[in-house]
Coordinates of C-alpha atoms in Angstrom, one line a residue:
Chain A
X888 CA -20.7 -18.3 17.9
X889 CA -22.8 -18.5 14.4
X890 CA -24.2 -14.8 15.0
X891 CA -21.1 -13.7 15.2
X892 CA -19.7 -15.1 11.8
X893 CA -22.8 -14.0 10.3
X894 CA -22.9 -10.3 11.6
X895 CA -19.3 -10.1 10.2
X896 CA -20.2 -11.1 6.9
X897 CA -23.4 -9.0 7.0
X898 CA -20.3 -6.2 7.2
X899 CA -19.4 -7.9 4.2
X900 CA -22.0 -7.8 1.7
X901 CA -21.5 -3.6 1.6
X902 CA -17.4 -3.7 0.3
X903 CA -18.5 -6.7 -1.6
X904 CA -21.6 -4.2 -3.5
X905 CA -18.6 -1.4 -3.4
X906 CA -16.1 -2.9 -4.9
X907 CA -18.4 -3.5 -8.0
X908 CA -19.7 -1.2 -8.5
X909 CA -16.2 0.6 -8.6
X910 CA -14.8 -1.8 -11.4
X911 CA -18.2 -1.5 -13.4
X912 CA -17.2 2.3 -13.4
X913 CA -13.8 1.4 -14.4
X914 CA -15.6 0.3 -17.5
X915 CA -18.2 3.2 -18.1
X916 CA -15.6 5.7 -16.6
X917 CA -12.7 5.3 -19.7
X918 CA -12.6 7.5 -22.0
X919 CA -13.8 6.4 -26.0
X920 CA -16.4 3.8 -27.0
X921 CA -15.6 0.3 -25.4
X922 CA -16.9 -0.8 -29.1
X923 CA -14.4 0.4 -31.5
X924 CA -11.7 0.1 -28.4
X925 CA -12.4 -3.4 -29.1
X926 CA -12.2 -3.4 -32.8
X927 CA -9.0 -1.5 -32.2
X928 CA -7.4 0.3 -34.5
X929 CA -8.8 -0.7 -38.3
X930 CA -12.2 0.5 -37.2
X931 CA -15.7 -1.2 -37.4
X932 CA -18.6 -0.9 -39.1
X933 CA -21.9 1.2 -38.4
X934 CA -24.1 -2.3 -38.1
X935 CA -21.4 -4.3 -36.9
X936 CA -20.8 -2.0 -34.5
X937 CA -24.1 -2.1 -33.2
X938 CA -24.5 -5.7 -32.9
X939 CA -21.1 -5.4 -30.9
X940 CA -23.0 -3.2 -29.0
X941 CA -26.4 -5.1 -28.3
X942 CA -23.8 -8.6 -27.5
X943 CA -22.0 -6.7 -25.2
X944 CA -25.6 -5.2 -23.6
X945 CA -24.1 -1.6 -23.7
X946 CA -27.3 -0.4 -24.8
X947 CA -29.5 -1.0 -21.7
X948 CA -29.3 1.2 -19.3
X949 CA -27.4 1.5 -16.8
X950 CA -28.8 -0.4 -13.4
X951 CA -29.8 -3.5 -15.9
X952 CA -26.0 -3.8 -16.9
X953 CA -24.7 -3.8 -13.8
X954 CA -27.4 -6.5 -12.8
X955 CA -25.9 -8.7 -15.8
X956 CA -22.4 -7.1 -14.7
X957 CA -23.4 -8.3 -11.4
X958 CA -24.7 -11.6 -12.2
X959 CA -22.0 -12.8 -14.4
X960 CA -19.7 -11.4 -11.5
X961 CA -20.6 -14.0 -8.8
X962 CA -20.9 -16.8 -11.6
X963 CA -16.9 -16.4 -11.8
X964 CA -17.8 -15.0 -15.3
X965 CA -15.3 -11.5 -15.8
X966 CA -15.5 -11.7 -19.8
X967 CA -12.6 -12.5 -21.7
X968 CA -9.2 -11.1 -22.4
X969 CA -8.5 -8.9 -25.4
X970 CA -5.1 -9.6 -25.2
X971 CA -5.2 -13.1 -25.0
X972 CA -9.2 -13.8 -25.6
X973 CA -9.5 -16.7 -23.1
X974 CA -10.9 -15.7 -20.2
X975 CA -10.1 -13.2 -17.5
X976 CA -10.9 -15.7 -14.3
X977 CA -9.0 -18.8 -15.8
X978 CA -5.7 -15.8 -16.9
X979 CA -6.1 -15.1 -12.7
X980 CA -6.5 -18.4 -11.3
X981 CA -3.1 -19.8 -13.8
X982 CA -0.8 -16.5 -12.2
X983 CA -2.5 -16.3 -9.2
X984 CA -0.5 -19.3 -7.2
X985 CA 2.4 -18.0 -8.6
X986 CA 1.5 -14.6 -6.2
X987 CA 0.2 -16.6 -3.3
X988 CA 3.7 -18.5 -3.1
X989 CA 4.7 -15.0 -3.3
X990 CA 3.1 -13.9 -0.4
X991 CA 3.7 -17.2 1.9
X992 CA 6.9 -17.2 1.9
X993 CA 7.1 -13.1 2.2
X994 CA 5.3 -13.4 5.8
X995 CA 7.2 -16.5 6.6
X996 CA 10.5 -14.2 6.7
X997 CA 8.8 -11.1 8.4
X998 CA 7.3 -13.6 11.1
X999 CA 10.7 -15.7 11.7
X1000 CA 12.1 -12.6 11.8
X1001 CA 9.9 -10.0 13.5
X1002 CA 8.2 -11.8 16.2
X1003 CA 11.6 -12.1 17.9
X1004 CA 12.8 -9.2 17.4
X1005 CA 10.1 -7.6 19.2
X1006 CA 9.8 -10.2 22.0
X1007 CA 13.2 -8.6 21.9
X1008 CA 12.7 -5.1 21.6
X1009 CA 10.3 -5.4 24.6
X1010 CA 12.4 -7.3 27.0
X1011 CA 15.2 -5.1 26.7
X1012 CA 12.9 -2.4 26.5
X1013 CA 15.3 1.5 26.7
X1014 CA 18.1 -0.1 26.0
X1015 CA 21.0 0.1 22.5
X1016 CA 18.8 -3.3 21.3
X1017 CA 15.4 -1.3 22.2
X1018 CA 15.9 1.2 19.8
X1019 CA 18.5 -0.1 17.0
X1020 CA 14.6 -2.7 16.4
X1021 CA 12.8 0.5 16.7
X1022 CA 15.2 2.4 14.6
X1023 CA 15.2 -0.6 12.1
X1024 CA 11.8 -0.9 11.6
X1025 CA 11.0 2.6 11.5
X1026 CA 12.9 2.6 8.2
X1027 CA 11.4 -0.7 7.4
X1028 CA 8.3 1.3 7.4
X1029 CA 9.2 3.7 6.1
X1030 CA 11.3 2.0 3.1
X1031 CA 9.7 2.5 -1.1
X1032 CA 9.6 -0.7 -1.1
X1033 CA 11.0 -0.8 -5.0
X1034 CA 14.0 0.7 -4.1
X1035 CA 14.9 -1.4 -1.7
X1036 CA 14.6 -4.6 -4.3
X1037 CA 16.4 -2.6 -7.2
X1038 CA 19.4 -2.6 -4.0
X1039 CA 19.2 -6.2 -2.8
X1040 CA 19.1 -6.9 -6.5
X1041 CA 22.6 -4.7 -6.8
X1042 CA 24.2 -5.9 -4.3
X1043 CA 23.4 -9.9 -4.4
X1044 CA 22.6 -11.0 -7.8
X1045 CA 24.8 -7.7 -9.6
X1046 CA 28.0 -7.6 -7.2
X1047 CA 27.8 -10.8 -4.7
X1048 CA 26.4 -12.7 -7.3
X1049 CA 24.1 -15.0 -5.5
X1050 CA 20.8 -15.2 -6.5
X1051 CA 19.3 -14.8 -9.5
X1052 CA 18.0 -11.1 -11.0
X1053 CA 14.4 -11.9 -11.6
X1054 CA 11.7 -14.9 -12.5
X1055 CA 10.4 -18.4 -11.2
X1056 CA 12.6 -20.9 -12.8
X1057 CA 15.8 -20.6 -14.5
X1058 CA 15.8 -21.7 -18.0
X1059 CA 17.9 -24.4 -17.7
X1060 CA 14.4 -26.0 -16.4
X1061 CA 11.0 -27.2 -17.5
X1062 CA 8.4 -27.9 -14.5
X1063 CA 5.4 -28.8 -16.2
X1064 CA 2.8 -27.6 -13.5
X1065 CA 0.3 -29.6 -11.3
X1066 CA 0.0 -27.3 -7.7
X1067 CA 1.4 -23.4 -9.7
X1068 CA 3.1 -23.8 -6.9
X1069 CA 6.9 -23.8 -7.4
X1070 CA 8.9 -25.1 -4.6
X1071 CA 5.8 -28.4 -4.0
X1072 CA 6.0 -29.1 -8.5
X1073 CA 9.3 -28.6 -8.8
X1074 CA 9.8 -31.3 -5.4
X1075 CA 7.7 -33.4 -7.6
X1076 CA 9.2 -33.4 -10.5
X1077 CA 12.8 -35.5 -11.0
X1078 CA 14.2 -32.4 -12.0
X1079 CA 18.0 -32.4 -10.5
X1080 CA 18.3 -28.9 -8.5
X1081 CA 14.8 -27.6 -9.8
X1082 CA 13.9 -26.7 -6.0
X1083 CA 17.3 -25.2 -4.7
X1084 CA 16.8 -23.2 -8.4
X1085 CA 13.0 -21.9 -7.4
X1086 CA 14.2 -21.2 -3.9
X1087 CA 17.3 -19.1 -4.9
X1088 CA 14.0 -16.9 -6.7
X1089 CA 12.5 -16.6 -3.8
X1090 CA 14.6 -15.4 -1.7
X1091 CA 15.2 -11.6 -2.7
X1092 CA 11.2 -11.2 -3.6
X1093 CA 10.5 -12.3 -0.7
X1094 CA 12.4 -10.2 1.8
X1095 CA 11.5 -6.5 -0.3
X1096 CA 7.9 -8.3 -0.1
X1097 CA 7.9 -9.1 3.3
X1098 CA 9.9 -5.7 4.6
X1099 CA 6.9 -3.7 6.1
X1100 CA 5.2 -6.8 7.3
X1101 CA 8.6 -7.1 9.1
X1102 CA 8.5 -4.1 10.8
X1103 CA 4.4 -3.7 11.1
X1104 CA 5.0 -7.1 13.3
X1105 CA 8.2 -5.5 15.1
X1106 CA 6.1 -3.1 16.0
X1107 CA 3.4 -4.4 16.9
X1108 CA 4.8 -7.4 19.2
X1109 CA 7.3 -5.0 21.4
X1110 CA 3.7 -2.7 22.4
X1111 CA 1.7 -5.6 22.9
X1112 CA 4.7 -7.4 24.4
X1113 CA 5.1 -4.2 26.6
X1114 CA 1.4 -4.2 28.4
X1115 CA 1.5 -7.4 28.9
X1116 CA 4.5 -7.6 31.2
X1117 CA 2.6 -5.0 33.6
X1118 CA -0.1 -7.2 34.2
X1119 CA -0.7 -8.8 37.8
X1120 CA -0.1 -12.8 36.7
X1121 CA 3.1 -11.9 34.3
X1122 CA 4.5 -10.6 38.2
X1123 CA 2.9 -13.7 39.6
X1124 CA 4.7 -15.8 37.8
X1125 CA 8.2 -14.7 38.2
X1126 CA 7.2 -13.9 42.0
X1127 CA 6.9 -17.9 41.6
X1128 CA 9.8 -18.1 40.7
X1129 CA 9.9 -19.6 36.9
X1130 CA 12.7 -18.8 34.9
X1131 CA 12.9 -15.0 32.8
X1132 CA 12.3 -17.5 29.4
X1133 CA 9.2 -19.7 30.6
X1134 CA 7.2 -16.3 32.3
X1135 CA 8.4 -14.5 28.7
X1136 CA 7.6 -17.6 26.3
X1137 CA 4.0 -18.8 27.8
X1138 CA 2.3 -16.3 29.9
X1139 CA 3.1 -13.6 28.3
X1140 CA 3.5 -14.0 24.6
X1141 CA 0.7 -16.2 24.6
X1142 CA -1.6 -13.1 25.5
X1143 CA 1.1 -10.7 23.7
X1144 CA 0.1 -12.9 20.2
X1145 CA -3.3 -11.9 20.6
X1146 CA -3.2 -8.3 18.6
X1147 CA -0.2 -9.6 17.1
X1148 CA -2.3 -11.7 14.7
X1149 CA -4.8 -9.7 13.6
X1150 CA -2.2 -7.6 12.1
X1151 CA -0.4 -10.9 10.6
X1152 CA -3.6 -11.7 9.1
X1153 CA -4.3 -7.2 7.8
X1154 CA -1.0 -7.4 6.5
X1155 CA -1.6 -10.4 4.0
X1156 CA -4.1 -9.1 2.4
X1157 CA -2.1 -5.3 2.2
X1158 CA 0.3 -7.4 1.5
X1159 CA -1.8 -9.1 -2.4
X1160 CA -1.5 -5.0 -3.1
X1161 CA 2.6 -4.7 -2.1
X1162 CA 2.8 -7.4 -4.6
X1163 CA 2.0 -5.7 -7.7
X1164 CA 5.6 -3.6 -7.0
X1165 CA 8.1 -6.4 -6.5
X1166 CA 6.5 -8.4 -8.6
X1167 CA 7.0 -5.1 -11.1
X1168 CA 10.3 -5.4 -10.1
X1169 CA 11.6 -9.1 -10.7
X1170 CA 9.3 -9.7 -13.6
X1171 CA 7.1 -12.5 -10.8
X1172 CA 4.7 -14.3 -12.9
X1173 CA 2.4 -13.3 -10.9
X1174 CA -1.3 -11.5 -10.8
X1175 CA 0.1 -8.4 -9.8
X1176 CA 3.0 -7.5 -12.6
X1177 CA -0.4 -8.7 -14.7
X1178 CA -2.5 -6.4 -13.5
X1179 CA -0.2 -3.7 -14.6
X1180 CA 0.8 -4.8 -17.7
X1181 CA -3.2 -5.2 -18.9
X1182 CA -3.2 -1.4 -17.8
X1183 CA -0.4 -1.0 -20.0
X1184 CA -1.5 -2.8 -22.9
X1185 CA -5.5 -1.4 -22.1
X1186 CA -6.9 -4.9 -22.1
X1187 CA -9.6 -3.6 -19.8
X1188 CA -11.2 -6.4 -19.0
X1189 CA -8.0 -7.8 -17.7
X1190 CA -8.0 -4.9 -15.6
X1191 CA -11.7 -4.2 -14.4
X1192 CA -11.7 -8.5 -13.3
X1193 CA -8.3 -8.3 -11.7
X1194 CA -8.9 -5.4 -9.5
X1195 CA -12.1 -7.7 -8.8
X1196 CA -10.5 -11.1 -8.3
X1197 CA -7.7 -9.4 -6.0
X1198 CA -10.4 -6.9 -4.0
X1199 CA -12.4 -9.7 -2.8
X1200 CA -9.9 -11.8 -2.4
X1201 CA -8.1 -9.3 0.4
X1202 CA -11.9 -8.8 1.7
X1203 CA -12.4 -12.6 2.5
X1204 CA -8.7 -12.8 4.1
X1205 CA -9.8 -9.7 6.6
X1206 CA -13.6 -12.0 7.2
X1207 CA -11.6 -14.7 8.1
X1208 CA -8.8 -13.4 10.0
X1209 CA -12.1 -11.5 11.3
X1210 CA -13.5 -14.9 12.5
X1211 CA -10.6 -16.1 13.3
X1212 CA -9.6 -13.0 16.0
X1213 CA -13.3 -13.7 18.0
X1214 CA -12.7 -18.3 18.3
X1215 CA -9.1 -16.9 19.9
X1216 CA -10.3 -13.8 21.7
X1217 CA -13.8 -14.8 22.9
X1218 CA -14.6 -11.6 25.0
X1219 CA -14.8 -9.6 21.1
X1220 CA -17.7 -11.6 20.2
X1221 CA -19.7 -9.7 22.7
X1222 CA -18.7 -6.5 23.0
X1223 CA -21.6 -3.9 20.0
Chain B
X1159 CA 13.5 16.1 16.5
X1160 CA 15.3 14.6 13.5
X1161 CA 12.7 14.1 11.6
X1162 CA 11.8 17.7 12.0
X1163 CA 15.4 19.3 11.2
X1164 CA 15.5 16.8 7.8
X1165 CA 12.1 17.9 6.9
X1166 CA 13.9 22.0 7.3
X1167 CA 17.0 21.0 4.8
X1168 CA 14.0 19.2 2.3
X1169 CA 11.6 22.0 2.4
X1170 CA 14.5 24.5 1.7
X1171 CA 16.4 22.4 -0.8
X1172 CA 13.3 22.5 -2.4
X1173 CA 12.2 26.3 -2.2
X1174 CA 15.7 27.2 -3.2
X1175 CA 15.7 24.5 -6.2
X1176 CA 16.9 26.9 -8.4
X1177 CA 19.8 28.0 -6.5
X1178 CA 20.7 24.9 -4.8
X1179 CA 20.7 23.3 -7.8
X1180 CA 23.6 23.9 -10.4
X1181 CA 21.8 22.7 -13.3
X1182 CA 18.2 22.2 -15.2
X1183 CA 16.1 19.4 -13.5
X1184 CA 16.0 18.1 -17.7
X1185 CA 19.1 20.1 -19.1
X1186 CA 20.9 17.1 -20.9
X1187 CA 24.6 17.2 -20.8
X1188 CA 26.0 15.3 -24.1
X1189 CA 29.6 15.5 -23.0
X1190 CA 28.5 13.3 -19.8
X1191 CA 26.5 10.3 -20.2
X1192 CA 26.6 8.5 -17.1
X1193 CA 29.2 10.0 -15.0
X1194 CA 29.3 8.5 -12.0
X1195 CA 29.3 10.6 -8.6
X1196 CA 31.8 12.4 -7.6
X1197 CA 33.9 9.9 -4.8
X1198 CA 33.4 7.1 -7.7
X1199 CA 36.0 7.7 -10.3
X1200 CA 33.1 11.1 -11.4
X1201 CA 34.0 14.6 -11.2
X1202 CA 33.0 17.0 -8.6
X1203 CA 30.3 19.0 -11.0
X1204 CA 28.1 16.1 -10.6
X1205 CA 29.0 15.4 -7.1
X1206 CA 25.7 12.4 -7.8
X1207 CA 26.3 11.0 -11.3
X1208 CA 24.9 11.9 -14.4
X1209 CA 22.4 9.6 -15.9
X1210 CA 22.0 7.8 -19.2
X1211 CA 21.2 11.4 -21.2
X1212 CA 23.1 13.3 -19.4
X1213 CA 21.0 15.1 -17.0
X1214 CA 22.5 15.5 -13.7
X1215 CA 21.1 13.2 -11.0
X1216 CA 21.4 16.0 -8.5
X1217 CA 20.2 18.6 -9.7
X1218 CA 16.5 16.3 -10.2
X1219 CA 16.1 15.1 -7.1
X1220 CA 16.5 19.0 -5.7
X1221 CA 13.6 19.8 -8.6
X1222 CA 12.2 16.3 -7.6
X1223 CA 12.3 17.5 -4.2
X1224 CA 10.3 20.2 -4.8
X1225 CA 7.4 18.3 -6.4
X1226 CA 7.0 15.8 -3.7
X1227 CA 6.1 18.4 -1.4
X1228 CA 3.7 19.9 -3.6
X1229 CA 1.9 16.5 -4.1
X1230 CA 2.5 15.8 0.1
X1231 CA 0.8 19.2 0.7
X1232 CA -2.2 18.8 -1.8
X1233 CA -3.1 15.5 -1.0
X1234 CA -3.0 15.9 2.7
X1235 CA -5.0 19.5 1.8
X1236 CA -7.2 17.6 -0.4
X1237 CA -8.2 15.0 1.8
X1238 CA -7.7 16.7 5.2
X1239 CA -10.9 19.3 4.4
X1240 CA -13.2 16.6 2.5
X1241 CA -11.6 13.6 4.9
X1242 CA -13.0 17.0 8.4
X1243 CA -16.0 17.7 6.2
X1244 CA -17.2 14.4 5.9
X1245 CA -16.5 13.7 9.5
X1246 CA -18.6 16.7 10.8
X1247 CA -21.5 15.7 9.2
X1248 CA -21.2 12.7 10.6
X1249 CA -20.2 13.3 14.1
X1250 CA -22.6 15.8 14.5
X1251 CA -26.0 15.1 12.2
X1252 CA -25.8 11.3 13.3
X1253 CA -28.4 9.1 12.2
X1254 CA -28.5 8.6 8.6
X1255 CA -25.6 11.2 7.1
X1256 CA -23.5 8.6 10.1
X1257 CA -24.4 5.5 8.2
X1258 CA -23.8 6.6 4.8
X1259 CA -20.8 8.1 5.1
X1260 CA -19.1 5.7 7.3
X1261 CA -20.0 2.8 5.5
X1262 CA -18.8 4.6 2.6
X1263 CA -15.2 4.9 4.6
X1264 CA -15.8 1.1 5.8
X1265 CA -15.9 -0.1 2.4
X1266 CA -13.3 2.1 1.0
X1267 CA -10.7 0.9 4.2
X1268 CA -11.3 -2.6 2.8
X1269 CA -9.7 -1.9 -0.3
X1270 CA -5.8 -1.5 0.3
X1271 CA -4.6 1.8 -0.9
X1272 CA -2.3 1.4 -3.4
X1273 CA -4.4 -1.0 -5.0
X1274 CA -7.3 1.5 -5.2
X1275 CA -5.8 4.1 -5.8
X1276 CA -4.2 1.8 -9.4
X1277 CA -7.7 1.4 -10.0
X1278 CA -8.6 5.2 -9.3
X1279 CA -6.2 6.1 -11.9
X1280 CA -7.2 2.7 -14.3
X1281 CA -9.9 5.4 -15.0
X1282 CA -8.8 8.3 -14.8
X1283 CA -5.3 7.7 -17.3
X1284 CA -2.0 8.2 -15.6
X1285 CA -0.7 11.0 -14.6
X1286 CA 0.6 13.4 -11.7
X1287 CA -2.6 15.5 -11.2
X1288 CA -4.8 11.8 -11.1
X1289 CA -2.3 10.3 -9.0
X1290 CA -3.1 13.0 -6.6
X1291 CA -6.7 12.9 -6.1
X1292 CA -6.3 8.7 -6.5
X1293 CA -3.8 9.1 -3.1
X1294 CA -5.8 11.6 -1.7
X1295 CA -9.4 9.6 -2.0
X1296 CA -7.9 6.8 -1.0
X1297 CA -6.5 8.6 2.3
X1298 CA -9.5 10.2 3.0
X1299 CA -11.0 7.3 5.1
X1300 CA -8.2 8.3 8.4
X1301 CA -9.4 11.4 8.1
X1302 CA -13.1 10.9 8.2
X1303 CA -13.0 8.7 11.7
X1304 CA -10.5 11.1 12.9
X1305 CA -12.7 13.2 12.7
X1306 CA -16.1 11.8 13.2
X1307 CA -14.3 10.2 16.5
X1308 CA -13.3 13.4 18.0
X1309 CA -16.5 14.9 17.0
X1310 CA -18.8 12.3 18.9
X1311 CA -16.7 13.0 22.5
X1312 CA -16.5 17.1 21.6
X1313 CA -20.3 17.1 21.2
X1314 CA -21.5 15.5 24.5
X1315 CA -19.5 17.8 26.5
X1316 CA -20.7 21.1 28.3
X1317 CA -18.9 23.7 26.8
X1318 CA -21.0 22.7 23.5
X1319 CA -24.4 22.4 25.3
X1320 CA -23.9 26.1 26.5
X1321 CA -23.1 26.9 22.9
X1322 CA -26.8 25.7 22.0
X1323 CA -28.6 27.6 24.4
X1324 CA -27.1 30.6 23.9
X1325 CA -28.6 30.3 20.7
X1326 CA -25.2 29.5 18.4
X1327 CA -26.6 28.5 14.1
X1328 CA -25.5 24.4 13.3
X1329 CA -23.2 25.6 11.5
X1330 CA -21.3 28.2 14.1
X1331 CA -21.4 25.2 16.7
X1332 CA -20.0 23.0 14.2
X1333 CA -17.1 24.5 12.6
X1334 CA -16.2 27.4 15.5
X1335 CA -17.7 25.7 18.4
X1336 CA -16.0 22.2 18.6
X1337 CA -13.8 22.1 15.0
X1338 CA -11.0 23.9 16.8
X1339 CA -10.9 20.7 19.5
X1340 CA -10.6 18.6 17.3
X1341 CA -7.0 19.4 16.3
X1342 CA -4.6 17.8 17.5
X1343 CA -4.9 13.9 15.7
X1344 CA -5.6 15.7 12.5
X1345 CA -2.8 16.9 13.1
X1346 CA -0.5 14.4 13.9
X1347 CA -3.1 12.3 10.2
X1348 CA -1.7 14.6 8.3
X1349 CA 1.3 14.1 9.0
X1350 CA 1.3 10.8 8.7
X1351 CA -0.4 11.2 5.9
X1352 CA 2.6 13.3 3.6
X1353 CA 4.6 11.1 4.2
X1354 CA 1.7 7.7 2.4
X1355 CA 1.4 10.1 -0.3
X1356 CA 5.0 10.9 -0.8
X1357 CA 4.9 7.1 -1.1
X1358 CA 2.7 5.4 -2.6
X1359 CA 3.0 8.6 -5.5
X1360 CA 6.2 7.3 -6.1
X1361 CA 5.2 3.8 -6.4
X1362 CA 2.3 5.0 -8.8
X1363 CA 5.5 6.7 -11.0
X1364 CA 7.4 3.9 -11.0
X1365 CA 4.9 1.9 -12.0
X1366 CA 4.2 4.4 -15.4
X1367 CA 0.9 5.5 -13.6
X1368 CA 1.8 8.9 -12.1
X1369 CA 4.2 11.5 -13.2
X1370 CA 4.8 11.0 -16.8
X1371 CA 9.1 11.3 -18.2
X1372 CA 10.8 14.0 -17.8
X1373 CA 9.5 15.1 -15.0
X1374 CA 12.1 15.1 -12.1
X1375 CA 10.1 12.8 -10.2
X1376 CA 11.5 10.8 -7.1
X1377 CA 9.6 7.6 -8.8
X1378 CA 9.2 8.1 -11.9
X1379 CA 12.6 8.6 -12.1
X1380 CA 13.3 4.8 -10.7
X1381 CA 11.0 3.8 -13.3
X1382 CA 13.5 5.8 -15.4
X1383 CA 16.9 3.6 -14.0
X1384 CA 15.1 0.0 -14.3
X1385 CA 17.5 -0.9 -17.4
X1386 CA 20.8 0.7 -15.9
X1387 CA 21.0 -1.0 -12.6
X1388 CA 23.5 -3.8 -14.0
X1389 CA 25.6 -1.0 -15.2
X1390 CA 25.2 2.4 -13.7
X1391 CA 24.7 1.7 -9.8
X1392 CA 24.3 5.8 -8.8
X1393 CA 21.0 6.4 -11.3
X1394 CA 18.6 4.1 -9.4
X1395 CA 20.0 4.7 -5.5
X1396 CA 20.2 8.3 -4.7
X1397 CA 16.5 9.2 -6.1
X1398 CA 15.4 5.9 -3.3
X1399 CA 17.1 7.3 -0.7
X1400 CA 15.4 10.8 -1.3
X1401 CA 12.0 9.4 -1.1
X1402 CA 13.4 6.8 1.8
X1403 CA 15.0 10.1 3.8
X1404 CA 11.6 12.0 3.0
X1405 CA 9.2 9.5 4.3
X1406 CA 10.9 8.5 7.4
X1407 CA 11.4 12.2 8.4
X1408 CA 7.8 12.7 8.3
X1409 CA 7.5 9.6 10.0
X1410 CA 10.2 10.3 13.1
X1411 CA 8.0 14.1 13.2
X1412 CA 4.2 12.0 13.6
X1413 CA 5.1 10.1 16.5
X1414 CA 6.7 13.0 17.9
X1415 CA 4.7 14.9 17.6
X1416 CA 2.1 12.5 18.0
X1417 CA 4.1 11.8 21.7
X1418 CA 4.0 16.1 22.2
X1419 CA 0.3 16.6 21.5
X1420 CA -1.7 13.8 22.7
X1421 CA 0.7 12.1 25.6
X1422 CA -2.2 9.8 26.5
X1423 CA -0.9 7.5 23.3
X1424 CA 2.8 7.5 25.2
X1425 CA 3.9 4.5 26.5

């Protein structure tokens, strides 16, 4: 088991190095001089220019700059944001809970709808139910989610007026962030109705972000269930006279879930990237929107640090999924 | 089948854009700002209505089809060509070439495609060309992996050995003997690549990192429409619908092709 985990970690290290190379290249491939970029429009005199260049380590050879960058990055030092002058890692950490909260709610939505839909389609294979579940999930899979979000805003917020258009909380509430998760913070605070308000704000973004994972989970559950339903032990369970519900829910589902769990984990990583679009539409104050704003403001240290951090989180999540997969399915540990 | 039909319609619309579209995509009709579609109180001359500066939405969507298909074609061609080349190298020579190429591809696969594309565009600067390049790089690993797997399966077969014994050169073996037998999965993946390319290009356009206004690109049209969500639903609805239908059509066709070319995959 430990060998298996170490082998998986060994596979992750090159990926991490690749990401640092990419973000390192980011700063060096931007057209123009980073020092002048920092100085802004007022310009800078030559001595100060040389000083700053030395301070930023830009006068050293490239490999040394990279080594330094890596050294600082591992310690969590990703430089200062040009716009706010605060450490990039600090900005990231204050915004990250908002994104996690959104991603978890979206994933719950996707699993709660997608899993039963997939099972239902597999059990009713070849019927109208199966075909419609598959048609809907293919549509969801092809959905440009930024447009889907706008449509839902038009329908639910503008026409029906049942959900708020943007943000995490209405302006009349003020919640001091303690955990950073609005649902928990609003419960802990003594503001009346803040929790319900936060929940209202979460609904549309979660549905939008959860749509593609929902489609993927439904498809995966269906095909995995179909495979399992053909197995001998399912036939045995049926022949024993167990109720259909028990055969499907206990005997078949437990085995069909293994690949589905992997897909759920991998979708969680993709979701962090999908959050970029969702957060932009709903003005959700998370890392996705921050990343896009930083690109717009040419705040390169934030862009560089943000991409590195998001990619690191995703690689870590995928690693955990891989390890978890090895735990629930011991066969995988012994292949290769 | 439905997918193929839809694609034919979209391709025809794109090719004949100048004939089909009643107006030029950037023609501003000053007397007709934010006119609703004809069934919602508008006139028959602007069937999908007009946007805030009086451009006919239908015409822009038809011209956008041309752009989107062009983006898809370019992306798939670039990454298919590069992917086949790298995959052939990795699968044919094995050894350190294989390890180096596949490790690099694994790294690229570890980063979600949209994030990687955004990173590349952030380096190169926002424009349609750079978006195309970024998406081509992002979907490259899929083609490399598929080609490599197919090449490894084929390379062990007798006909390849026969050709080798007959004295065929390495280049001839790679491109003439092995490659033609690896096409089936690549064709399926290329079709699906079209839909990814169109979707990602639209997403980048929407974020302001792809095609720049006033280009009639579906994603950037949506970004422009953002401020009219509350007042003019038609400005928002139709460009997105165009993306959905096109992407869905390519996905349907990809599924259909997979069933046809690779019956083993069919359940």
